[in-house]
PDB file of C-alpha atoms in Angstrom:
ATOM      1  CA  UNK W   1     -22.829  -2.931  -5.549  1.00 77.00           C
ATOM      2  CA  UNK W   2     -25.042  -5.292  -3.500  1.00 84.00           C
ATOM      3  CA  UNK W   3     -24.343  -5.027   0.219  1.00 89.00           C
ATOM      4  CA  UNK W   4     -24.419  -8.794   0.620  1.00 86.00           C
ATOM      5  CA  UNK W   5     -21.633  -9.159  -1.942  1.00 88.00           C
ATOM      6  CA  UNK W   6     -19.281  -7.155   0.263  1.00 89.00           C
ATOM      7  CA  UNK W   7     -20.544  -8.402   3.639  1.00 92.00           C
ATOM      8  CA  UNK W   8     -21.956 -11.901   3.031  1.00 91.00           C
ATOM      9  CA  UNK W   9     -22.762 -12.462   6.721  1.00 93.00           C
ATOM     10  CA  UNK W  10     -24.669  -9.241   7.333  1.00 93.00           C
ATOM     11  CA  UNK W  11     -28.167  -9.548   8.851  1.00 94.00           C
ATOM     12  CA  UNK W  12     -31.112  -7.238   9.326  1.00 95.00           C
ATOM     13  CA  UNK W  13     -30.281  -6.674  12.994  1.00 95.00           C
ATOM     14  CA  UNK W  14     -26.955  -5.119  11.967  1.00 95.00           C
ATOM     15  CA  UNK W  15     -28.743  -2.633   9.709  1.00 95.00           C
ATOM     16  CA  UNK W  16     -31.323  -1.827  12.366  1.00 96.00           C
ATOM     17  CA  UNK W  17     -28.634  -1.039  14.904  1.00 96.00           C
ATOM     18  CA  UNK W  18     -26.727   1.129  12.422  1.00 96.00           C
ATOM     19  CA  UNK W  19     -29.925   3.024  11.562  1.00 95.00           C
ATOM     20  CA  UNK W  20     -30.144   4.048  15.216  1.00 94.00           C
ATOM     21  CA  UNK W  21     -27.263   6.472  14.774  1.00 95.00           C
ATOM     22  CA  UNK W  22     -26.359   6.699  11.072  1.00 94.00           C
ATOM     23  CA  UNK W  23     -28.487   7.238   7.973  1.00 91.00           C
ATOM     24  CA  UNK W  24     -27.235   5.712   4.731  1.00 90.00           C
ATOM     25  CA  UNK W  25     -29.697   6.301   1.873  1.00 89.00           C
ATOM     26  CA  UNK W  26     -28.633   3.106   0.076  1.00 90.00           C
ATOM     27  CA  UNK W  27     -29.392   0.819   3.000  1.00 92.00           C
ATOM     28  CA  UNK W  28     -32.800  -0.630   3.766  1.00 89.00           C
ATOM     29  CA  UNK W  29     -33.921  -2.916   6.579  1.00 89.00           C
ATOM     30  CA  UNK W  30     -33.265  -5.904   4.304  1.00 88.00           C
ATOM     31  CA  UNK W  31     -29.663  -6.819   3.417  1.00 87.00           C
ATOM     32  CA  UNK W  32     -30.818  -8.403   0.156  1.00 87.00           C
ATOM     33  CA  UNK W  33     -32.244  -5.123  -1.149  1.00 88.00           C
ATOM     34  CA  UNK W  34     -29.455  -2.869   0.131  1.00 91.00           C
ATOM     35  CA  UNK W  35     -26.573  -1.534  -1.898  1.00 90.00           C
ATOM     36  CA  UNK W  36     -23.216  -0.224  -0.737  1.00 86.00           C
ATOM     37  CA  UNK W  37     -21.806   3.108  -1.836  1.00 87.00           C
ATOM     38  CA  UNK W  38     -18.296   4.072  -0.734  1.00 89.00           C
ATOM     39  CA  UNK W  39     -16.222   7.219  -1.176  1.00 92.00           C
ATOM     40  CA  UNK W  40     -12.513   7.184  -1.924  1.00 93.00           C
ATOM     41  CA  UNK W  41     -10.493   9.760  -0.039  1.00 95.00           C
ATOM     42  CA  UNK W  42      -7.031  11.251  -0.087  1.00 96.00           C
ATOM     43  CA  UNK W  43      -5.801  13.377   2.785  1.00 97.00           C
ATOM     44  CA  UNK W  44      -3.095  16.035   3.058  1.00 96.00           C
ATOM     45  CA  UNK W  45      -1.323  16.569   6.364  1.00 94.00           C
ATOM     46  CA  UNK W  46       0.919  19.603   6.851  1.00 92.00           C
ATOM     47  CA  UNK W  47       3.570  19.215   9.535  1.00 87.00           C
ATOM     48  CA  UNK W  48       6.407  21.667  10.076  1.00 83.00           C
ATOM     49  CA  UNK W  49       5.754  23.254   6.701  1.00 88.00           C
ATOM     50  CA  UNK W  50       5.885  19.969   4.775  1.00 91.00           C
ATOM     51  CA  UNK W  51       2.927  18.469   2.935  1.00 95.00           C
ATOM     52  CA  UNK W  52       2.218  14.751   3.214  1.00 95.00           C
ATOM     53  CA  UNK W  53      -0.385  13.195   0.923  1.00 97.00           C
ATOM     54  CA  UNK W  54      -1.971  10.005   2.264  1.00 97.00           C
ATOM     55  CA  UNK W  55      -3.421   7.515  -0.254  1.00 98.00           C
ATOM     56  CA  UNK W  56      -3.908   8.719  -3.816  1.00 97.00           C
ATOM     57  CA  UNK W  57      -7.217   7.133  -4.863  1.00 96.00           C
ATOM     58  CA  UNK W  58      -7.714   5.792  -8.413  1.00 95.00           C
ATOM     59  CA  UNK W  59      -5.941   7.992 -10.927  1.00 96.00           C
ATOM     60  CA  UNK W  60      -6.956   9.040 -14.423  1.00 96.00           C
ATOM     61  CA  UNK W  61      -6.507   7.162 -17.704  1.00 96.00           C
ATOM     62  CA  UNK W  62      -5.803   3.907 -15.869  1.00 96.00           C
ATOM     63  CA  UNK W  63      -6.709   0.624 -17.567  1.00 95.00           C
ATOM     64  CA  UNK W  64      -8.568  -1.348 -14.900  1.00 95.00           C
ATOM     65  CA  UNK W  65     -10.355  -4.685 -14.787  1.00 94.00           C
ATOM     66  CA  UNK W  66     -12.973  -3.063 -12.517  1.00 91.00           C
ATOM     67  CA  UNK W  67     -15.417  -1.196 -14.822  1.00 92.00           C
ATOM     68  CA  UNK W  68     -16.362   1.489 -12.280  1.00 90.00           C
ATOM     69  CA  UNK W  69     -12.772   2.776 -12.090  1.00 92.00           C
ATOM     70  CA  UNK W  70     -11.664   2.040 -15.661  1.00 95.00           C
ATOM     71  CA  UNK W  71     -10.276   5.033 -17.609  1.00 95.00           C
ATOM     72  CA  UNK W  72     -11.460   7.648 -15.150  1.00 92.00           C
ATOM     73  CA  UNK W  73     -11.307  11.368 -15.845  1.00 95.00           C
ATOM     74  CA  UNK W  74     -11.672  13.116 -12.491  1.00 95.00           C
ATOM     75  CA  UNK W  75     -10.687  16.625 -11.249  1.00 96.00           C
ATOM     76  CA  UNK W  76      -8.307  15.239  -8.614  1.00 97.00           C
ATOM     77  CA  UNK W  77      -5.455  17.678  -9.317  1.00 97.00           C
ATOM     78  CA  UNK W  78      -7.928  20.561  -9.609  1.00 97.00           C
ATOM     79  CA  UNK W  79      -9.296  19.628  -6.199  1.00 96.00           C
ATOM     80  CA  UNK W  80      -5.738  19.725  -4.860  1.00 97.00           C
ATOM     81  CA  UNK W  81      -5.258  23.150  -6.417  1.00 97.00           C
ATOM     82  CA  UNK W  82      -8.467  24.313  -4.741  1.00 96.00           C
ATOM     83  CA  UNK W  83      -6.765  23.934  -1.359  1.00 95.00           C
ATOM     84  CA  UNK W  84      -3.721  25.821  -2.624  1.00 96.00           C
ATOM     85  CA  UNK W  85      -1.435  22.936  -3.521  1.00 98.00           C
ATOM     86  CA  UNK W  86       0.273  22.061  -6.787  1.00 98.00           C
ATOM     87  CA  UNK W  87       1.731  18.570  -7.341  1.00 98.00           C
ATOM     88  CA  UNK W  88       5.190  20.067  -6.802  1.00 98.00           C
ATOM     89  CA  UNK W  89       4.163  21.168  -3.283  1.00 98.00           C
ATOM     90  CA  UNK W  90       3.778  17.592  -2.008  1.00 97.00           C
ATOM     91  CA  UNK W  91       6.857  16.509  -0.039  1.00 95.00           C
ATOM     92  CA  UNK W  92       5.828  12.938   0.780  1.00 94.00           C
ATOM     93  CA  UNK W  93       3.256  10.416  -0.411  1.00 96.00           C
ATOM     94  CA  UNK W  94       2.313   7.662   2.029  1.00 95.00           C
ATOM     95  CA  UNK W  95       0.177   4.654   1.108  1.00 96.00           C
ATOM     96  CA  UNK W  96      -1.703   2.646   3.724  1.00 96.00           C
ATOM     97  CA  UNK W  97      -1.465  -0.268   1.267  1.00 97.00           C
ATOM     98  CA  UNK W  98      -1.017  -0.860  -2.444  1.00 97.00           C
ATOM     99  CA  UNK W  99      -4.536  -1.706  -3.623  1.00 96.00           C
ATOM    100  CA  UNK W 100      -5.567   0.038  -6.847  1.00 95.00           C
ATOM    101  CA  UNK W 101      -7.867   2.569  -5.148  1.00 96.00           C
ATOM    102  CA  UNK W 102      -5.095   3.842  -2.866  1.00 97.00           C
ATOM    103  CA  UNK W 103      -2.225   4.354  -5.333  1.00 98.00           C
ATOM    104  CA  UNK W 104      -3.762   5.528  -8.615  1.00 97.00           C
ATOM    105  CA  UNK W 105      -2.688   9.175  -8.559  1.00 98.00           C
ATOM    106  CA  UNK W 106       0.865   8.214  -7.641  1.00 98.00           C
ATOM    107  CA  UNK W 107       1.469   8.590 -11.376  1.00 98.00           C
ATOM    108  CA  UNK W 108       0.026  10.476 -14.329  1.00 97.00           C
ATOM    109  CA  UNK W 109       0.264   9.939 -18.072  1.00 96.00           C
ATOM    110  CA  UNK W 110       2.812  12.146 -19.840  1.00 95.00           C
ATOM    111  CA  UNK W 111       3.695  11.604 -23.505  1.00 94.00           C
ATOM    112  CA  UNK W 112       2.513   8.015 -23.310  1.00 94.00           C
ATOM    113  CA  UNK W 113       4.533   7.210 -20.161  1.00 96.00           C
ATOM    114  CA  UNK W 114       3.583   6.906 -16.519  1.00 98.00           C
ATOM    115  CA  UNK W 115       5.528   9.446 -14.486  1.00 98.00           C
ATOM    116  CA  UNK W 116       5.299  10.361 -10.772  1.00 98.00           C
ATOM    117  CA  UNK W 117       2.496  12.868 -10.220  1.00 98.00           C
ATOM    118  CA  UNK W 118       4.386  14.491  -7.336  1.00 98.00           C
ATOM    119  CA  UNK W 119       7.928  14.988  -8.641  1.00 98.00           C
ATOM    120  CA  UNK W 120       9.396  16.463  -5.448  1.00 98.00           C
ATOM    121  CA  UNK W 121       7.974  13.837  -3.098  1.00 96.00           C
ATOM    122  CA  UNK W 122       9.390  10.729  -1.522  1.00 95.00           C
ATOM    123  CA  UNK W 123       6.874   7.896  -1.808  1.00 96.00           C
ATOM    124  CA  UNK W 124       6.608   5.525   1.154  1.00 93.00           C
ATOM    125  CA  UNK W 125       5.600   1.927   0.340  1.00 94.00           C
ATOM    126  CA  UNK W 126       5.353  -0.871   2.882  1.00 93.00           C
ATOM    127  CA  UNK W 127       7.774  -3.722   2.162  1.00 94.00           C
ATOM    128  CA  UNK W 128       5.304  -6.570   2.709  1.00 95.00           C
ATOM    129  CA  UNK W 129       2.714  -5.207   0.294  1.00 96.00           C
ATOM    130  CA  UNK W 130       5.353  -4.208  -2.235  1.00 96.00           C
ATOM    131  CA  UNK W 131       6.905  -7.660  -2.327  1.00 96.00           C
ATOM    132  CA  UNK W 132       3.507  -9.381  -2.442  1.00 95.00           C
ATOM    133  CA  UNK W 133       2.099  -7.418  -5.390  1.00 94.00           C
ATOM    134  CA  UNK W 134       5.397  -7.503  -7.260  1.00 94.00           C
ATOM    135  CA  UNK W 135       5.322 -11.313  -7.207  1.00 93.00           C
ATOM    136  CA  UNK W 136       1.706 -12.110  -8.103  1.00 86.00           C
ATOM    137  CA  UNK W 137      -0.887 -11.443 -10.807  1.00 80.00           C
ATOM    138  CA  UNK W 138      -3.890 -13.341  -9.373  1.00 81.00           C
ATOM    139  CA  UNK W 139      -5.889 -10.158  -8.634  1.00 84.00           C
ATOM    140  CA  UNK W 140      -5.778  -8.187 -11.905  1.00 91.00           C
ATOM    141  CA  UNK W 141      -6.730  -4.660 -10.735  1.00 92.00           C
ATOM    142  CA  UNK W 142      -4.068  -4.660  -8.011  1.00 93.00           C
ATOM    143  CA  UNK W 143      -1.406  -5.982 -10.368  1.00 93.00           C
ATOM    144  CA  UNK W 144      -2.445  -3.390 -12.958  1.00 95.00           C
ATOM    145  CA  UNK W 145      -2.039  -0.685 -10.332  1.00 96.00           C
ATOM    146  CA  UNK W 146       1.343  -2.012  -9.285  1.00 96.00           C
ATOM    147  CA  UNK W 147       2.566  -1.820 -12.869  1.00 96.00           C
ATOM    148  CA  UNK W 148       1.316   1.695 -13.662  1.00 97.00           C
ATOM    149  CA  UNK W 149       1.155   3.423 -10.257  1.00 98.00           C
ATOM    150  CA  UNK W 150       3.891   1.875  -8.103  1.00 98.00           C
ATOM    151  CA  UNK W 151       6.655   0.508 -10.318  1.00 98.00           C
ATOM    152  CA  UNK W 152       7.178   3.771 -12.277  1.00 98.00           C
ATOM    153  CA  UNK W 153       7.771   5.591  -8.973  1.00 98.00           C
ATOM    154  CA  UNK W 154      10.398   3.018  -7.992  1.00 98.00           C
ATOM    155  CA  UNK W 155      12.035   3.259 -11.413  1.00 98.00           C
ATOM    156  CA  UNK W 156      12.156   7.064 -11.046  1.00 98.00           C
ATOM    157  CA  UNK W 157      14.120   6.663  -7.811  1.00 98.00           C
ATOM    158  CA  UNK W 158      11.482   8.336  -5.634  1.00 97.00           C
ATOM    159  CA  UNK W 159      10.362   5.349  -3.547  1.00 96.00           C
ATOM    160  CA  UNK W 160      11.354   4.333  -0.022  1.00 92.00           C
ATOM    161  CA  UNK W 161      10.272   0.755   0.648  1.00 93.00           C
ATOM    162  CA  UNK W 162      10.089   0.419   4.420  1.00 90.00           C
ATOM    163  CA  UNK W 163       9.727  -2.469   6.822  1.00 89.00           C
ATOM    164  CA  UNK W 164       6.902  -1.195   8.999  1.00 84.00           C
ATOM    165  CA  UNK W 165       7.685  -3.805  11.637  1.00 81.00           C
ATOM    166  CA  UNK W 166      10.999  -2.049  12.274  1.00 72.00           C
ATOM    167  CA  UNK W 167      10.485   0.974  14.573  1.00 56.00           C
ATOM    168  CA  UNK W 168      13.379   2.901  13.081  1.00 54.00           C
ATOM    169  CA  UNK W 169      12.155   2.379   9.524  1.00 48.00           C
ATOM    170  CA  UNK W 170       8.497   3.029  10.275  1.00 47.00           C
ATOM    171  CA  UNK W 171       8.959   6.309  12.149  1.00 53.00           C
ATOM    172  CA  UNK W 172       9.182   9.227   9.742  1.00 55.00           C
ATOM    173  CA  UNK W 173       9.985  12.379  11.634  1.00 53.00           C
ATOM    174  CA  UNK W 174       8.256  15.412  10.197  1.00 49.00           C
ATOM    175  CA  UNK W 175       7.544  18.020  12.829  1.00 48.00           C
ATOM    176  CA  UNK W 176       6.306  16.109  15.844  1.00 58.00           C
ATOM    177  CA  UNK W 177       5.890  12.989  13.723  1.00 84.00           C
ATOM    178  CA  UNK W 178       4.008  10.868  11.260  1.00 89.00           C
ATOM    179  CA  UNK W 179       4.436   7.128  11.225  1.00 88.00           C
ATOM    180  CA  UNK W 180       3.192   3.781   9.932  1.00 90.00           C
ATOM    181  CA  UNK W 181       1.963   0.918  12.076  1.00 91.00           C
ATOM    182  CA  UNK W 182       1.317  -2.670  10.915  1.00 93.00           C
ATOM    183  CA  UNK W 183      -2.349  -3.539  10.336  1.00 96.00           C
ATOM    184  CA  UNK W 184      -1.921  -6.673   8.248  1.00 96.00           C
ATOM    185  CA  UNK W 185      -5.062  -8.485   7.151  1.00 96.00           C
ATOM    186  CA  UNK W 186      -7.036  -6.613   4.525  1.00 96.00           C
ATOM    187  CA  UNK W 187      -3.907  -6.789   2.405  1.00 95.00           C
ATOM    188  CA  UNK W 188      -0.696  -8.633   3.308  1.00 95.00           C
ATOM    189  CA  UNK W 189       1.066  -5.392   4.242  1.00 95.00           C
ATOM    190  CA  UNK W 190      -1.827  -3.078   5.146  1.00 95.00           C
ATOM    191  CA  UNK W 191      -0.865  -0.286   7.555  1.00 94.00           C
ATOM    192  CA  UNK W 192      -2.410   2.530   9.494  1.00 95.00           C
ATOM    193  CA  UNK W 193      -0.803   5.961   9.353  1.00 94.00           C
ATOM    194  CA  UNK W 194      -0.596   8.105  12.479  1.00 94.00           C
ATOM    195  CA  UNK W 195       0.248  11.775  12.924  1.00 92.00           C
ATOM    196  CA  UNK W 196       0.689  14.026  15.923  1.00 88.00           C
ATOM    197  CA  UNK W 197       1.680  17.668  16.131  1.00 82.00           C
ATOM    198  CA  UNK W 198       1.527  18.666  19.775  1.00 80.00           C
ATOM    199  CA  UNK W 199      -2.126  17.763  20.302  1.00 85.00           C
ATOM    200  CA  UNK W 200      -4.450  14.837  19.740  1.00 89.00           C
ATOM    201  CA  UNK W 201      -3.326  11.998  17.516  1.00 93.00           C
ATOM    202  CA  UNK W 202      -4.808  11.467  14.060  1.00 96.00           C
ATOM    203  CA  UNK W 203      -5.197   8.008  12.550  1.00 97.00           C
ATOM    204  CA  UNK W 204      -5.657   7.314   8.856  1.00 97.00           C
ATOM    205  CA  UNK W 205      -6.920   3.774   8.931  1.00 96.00           C
ATOM    206  CA  UNK W 206      -7.046   2.976   5.229  1.00 96.00           C
ATOM    207  CA  UNK W 207      -9.090  -0.189   4.717  1.00 96.00           C
ATOM    208  CA  UNK W 208      -9.068  -1.457   8.293  1.00 96.00           C
ATOM    209  CA  UNK W 209     -12.711  -0.281   8.330  1.00 96.00           C
ATOM    210  CA  UNK W 210     -14.612   0.335   5.094  1.00 95.00           C
ATOM    211  CA  UNK W 211     -18.104   1.262   6.256  1.00 95.00           C
ATOM    212  CA  UNK W 212     -19.844   2.323   9.511  1.00 96.00           C
ATOM    213  CA  UNK W 213     -21.630  -1.048   9.592  1.00 96.00           C
ATOM    214  CA  UNK W 214     -18.316  -2.530  10.767  1.00 96.00           C
ATOM    215  CA  UNK W 215     -18.506  -0.445  13.942  1.00 97.00           C
ATOM    216  CA  UNK W 216     -21.862  -2.008  14.732  1.00 97.00           C
ATOM    217  CA  UNK W 217     -20.378  -5.447  14.171  1.00 96.00           C
ATOM    218  CA  UNK W 218     -16.545  -5.358  14.178  1.00 96.00           C
ATOM    219  CA  UNK W 219     -16.326  -9.108  13.567  1.00 95.00           C
ATOM    220  CA  UNK W 220     -18.164  -8.836  10.246  1.00 91.00           C
ATOM    221  CA  UNK W 221     -15.925 -10.310   7.519  1.00 87.00           C
ATOM    222  CA  UNK W 222     -15.320  -8.380   4.311  1.00 90.00           C
ATOM    223  CA  UNK W 223     -15.370 -10.346   1.075  1.00 89.00           C
ATOM    224  CA  UNK W 224     -12.144  -8.744  -0.186  1.00 88.00           C
ATOM    225  CA  UNK W 225      -9.927  -9.241   2.865  1.00 93.00           C
ATOM    226  CA  UNK W 226      -6.741 -11.170   2.144  1.00 93.00           C
ATOM    227  CA  UNK W 227      -6.761 -12.737   5.632  1.00 96.00           C
ATOM    228  CA  UNK W 228     -10.251 -12.258   7.111  1.00 94.00           C
ATOM    229  CA  UNK W 229      -9.371 -13.439  10.623  1.00 96.00           C
ATOM    230  CA  UNK W 230      -6.361 -11.127  10.843  1.00 97.00           C
ATOM    231  CA  UNK W 231      -8.391  -8.228   9.417  1.00 97.00           C
ATOM    232  CA  UNK W 232     -11.087  -8.713  12.072  1.00 97.00           C
ATOM    233  CA  UNK W 233      -8.479  -8.818  14.838  1.00 97.00           C
ATOM    234  CA  UNK W 234      -6.864  -5.607  13.572  1.00 97.00           C
ATOM    235  CA  UNK W 235     -10.220  -3.853  13.271  1.00 97.00           C
ATOM    236  CA  UNK W 236     -11.190  -4.768  16.833  1.00 97.00           C
ATOM    237  CA  UNK W 237      -7.789  -3.625  18.104  1.00 97.00           C
ATOM    238  CA  UNK W 238      -7.989  -0.259  16.307  1.00 97.00           C
ATOM    239  CA  UNK W 239     -11.517   0.408  17.538  1.00 98.00           C
ATOM    240  CA  UNK W 240     -10.613  -0.510  21.104  1.00 97.00           C
ATOM    241  CA  UNK W 241      -7.604   1.785  20.962  1.00 96.00           C
ATOM    242  CA  UNK W 242      -9.364   4.885  19.643  1.00 98.00           C
ATOM    243  CA  UNK W 243     -12.817   4.561  21.233  1.00 98.00           C
ATOM    244  CA  UNK W 244     -13.833   7.405  23.563  1.00 98.00           C
ATOM    245  CA  UNK W 245     -10.475   9.104  23.039  1.00 97.00           C
ATOM    246  CA  UNK W 246      -9.590  12.427  21.433  1.00 96.00           C
ATOM    247  CA  UNK W 247      -8.079  10.608  18.441  1.00 97.00           C
ATOM    248  CA  UNK W 248      -9.408  12.000  15.166  1.00 97.00           C
ATOM    249  CA  UNK W 249     -10.062   9.235  12.638  1.00 98.00           C
ATOM    250  CA  UNK W 250      -9.833   9.547   8.872  1.00 97.00           C
ATOM    251  CA  UNK W 251     -11.463   6.577   7.117  1.00 97.00           C
ATOM    252  CA  UNK W 252     -10.575   6.062   3.466  1.00 96.00           C
ATOM    253  CA  UNK W 253     -14.069   5.096   2.330  1.00 95.00           C
ATOM    254  CA  UNK W 254     -16.745   6.604   4.589  1.00 95.00           C
ATOM    255  CA  UNK W 255     -19.046   8.871   2.630  1.00 89.00           C
ATOM    256  CA  UNK W 256     -19.193  12.606   3.208  1.00 83.00           C
ATOM    257  CA  UNK W 257     -16.572  14.424   5.233  1.00 84.00           C
ATOM    258  CA  UNK W 258     -15.375  11.065   6.623  1.00 91.00           C
ATOM    259  CA  UNK W 259     -13.397  12.425   9.583  1.00 95.00           C
ATOM    260  CA  UNK W 260     -14.709  11.801  13.072  1.00 97.00           C
ATOM    261  CA  UNK W 261     -14.346   9.972  16.367  1.00 97.00           C
ATOM    262  CA  UNK W 262     -15.245   6.492  17.570  1.00 98.00           C
ATOM    263  CA  UNK W 263     -17.554   6.160  20.580  1.00 98.00           C
ATOM    264  CA  UNK W 264     -18.406   3.049  22.575  1.00 98.00           C
ATOM    265  CA  UNK W 265     -21.965   1.804  22.177  1.00 96.00           C
ATOM    266  CA  UNK W 266     -22.521  -1.106  24.550  1.00 95.00           C
ATOM    267  CA  UNK W 267     -20.772  -4.136  23.110  1.00 93.00           C
ATOM    268  CA  UNK W 268     -19.996  -2.297  19.862  1.00 96.00           C
ATOM    269  CA  UNK W 269     -19.222   1.226  18.632  1.00 98.00           C
ATOM    270  CA  UNK W 270     -20.713   4.202  16.853  1.00 97.00           C
ATOM    271  CA  UNK W 271     -19.148   7.072  14.912  1.00 97.00           C
ATOM    272  CA  UNK W 272     -19.452  10.807  15.453  1.00 96.00           C
ATOM    273  CA  UNK W 273     -18.727  12.568  12.172  1.00 94.00           C
ATOM    274  CA  UNK W 274     -16.804  15.818  12.481  1.00 93.00           C
ATOM    275  CA  UNK W 275     -18.583  18.931  11.310  1.00 81.00           C
ATOM    276  CA  UNK W 276     -17.491  20.026   7.851  1.00 61.00           C
TER     277      UNK W 276
END
């Protein structure tokens, strides 16, 4: 899609600065002629022998108002099998937020019904996002996803709806720990997910940052943020926290291997992608 549709305030200087450390084949020197291509990632964390799946992308056979993700047929479960995991091996599913591209594989179609894709897992949903999307239908693709990818999990009795602002509810002890932290802004209940197992911390930042251009200019608003000012504040806080640290970052939408570390770059930041 056009870059300027996603980042209406982007300017050529932003692209020039990004080009100094990151090559994106869809970006030119002119925002008007640039397009934006994003990946959609899931991650699996294994702690103390238990498998935690973070964000479940788009799902197959889902009726969506967004043409690019309507009625997909992707090898998601085959990709999971390629790393040695069957759906039954997933012990927990955690969602950074409940937008359609983060919950789709929560369920799969079986005999005309939506059933949990990971039958042995507990699914962790943030209370603020859950209550928001349950009560509204103003953004069709997110409401569609709530109905076919969230509600069936709740009805199956596999969901834990947690208040991430409560330390006791947000901390989920698995091995050394994996936990949710509030990052409200992109969606009303958007969270980051953190994990630590005796070494450096990992952060799965969901949609706090969509594209490396937001490291060049952290204050750049995103067209789809629910509360743009809050989203900017969260993004700046996350970048400040992880910059020049040993924290390994796992963005939901960076292309390629995605994982890497944030480095300071004068009054902004850059990203060092981890080697595949």
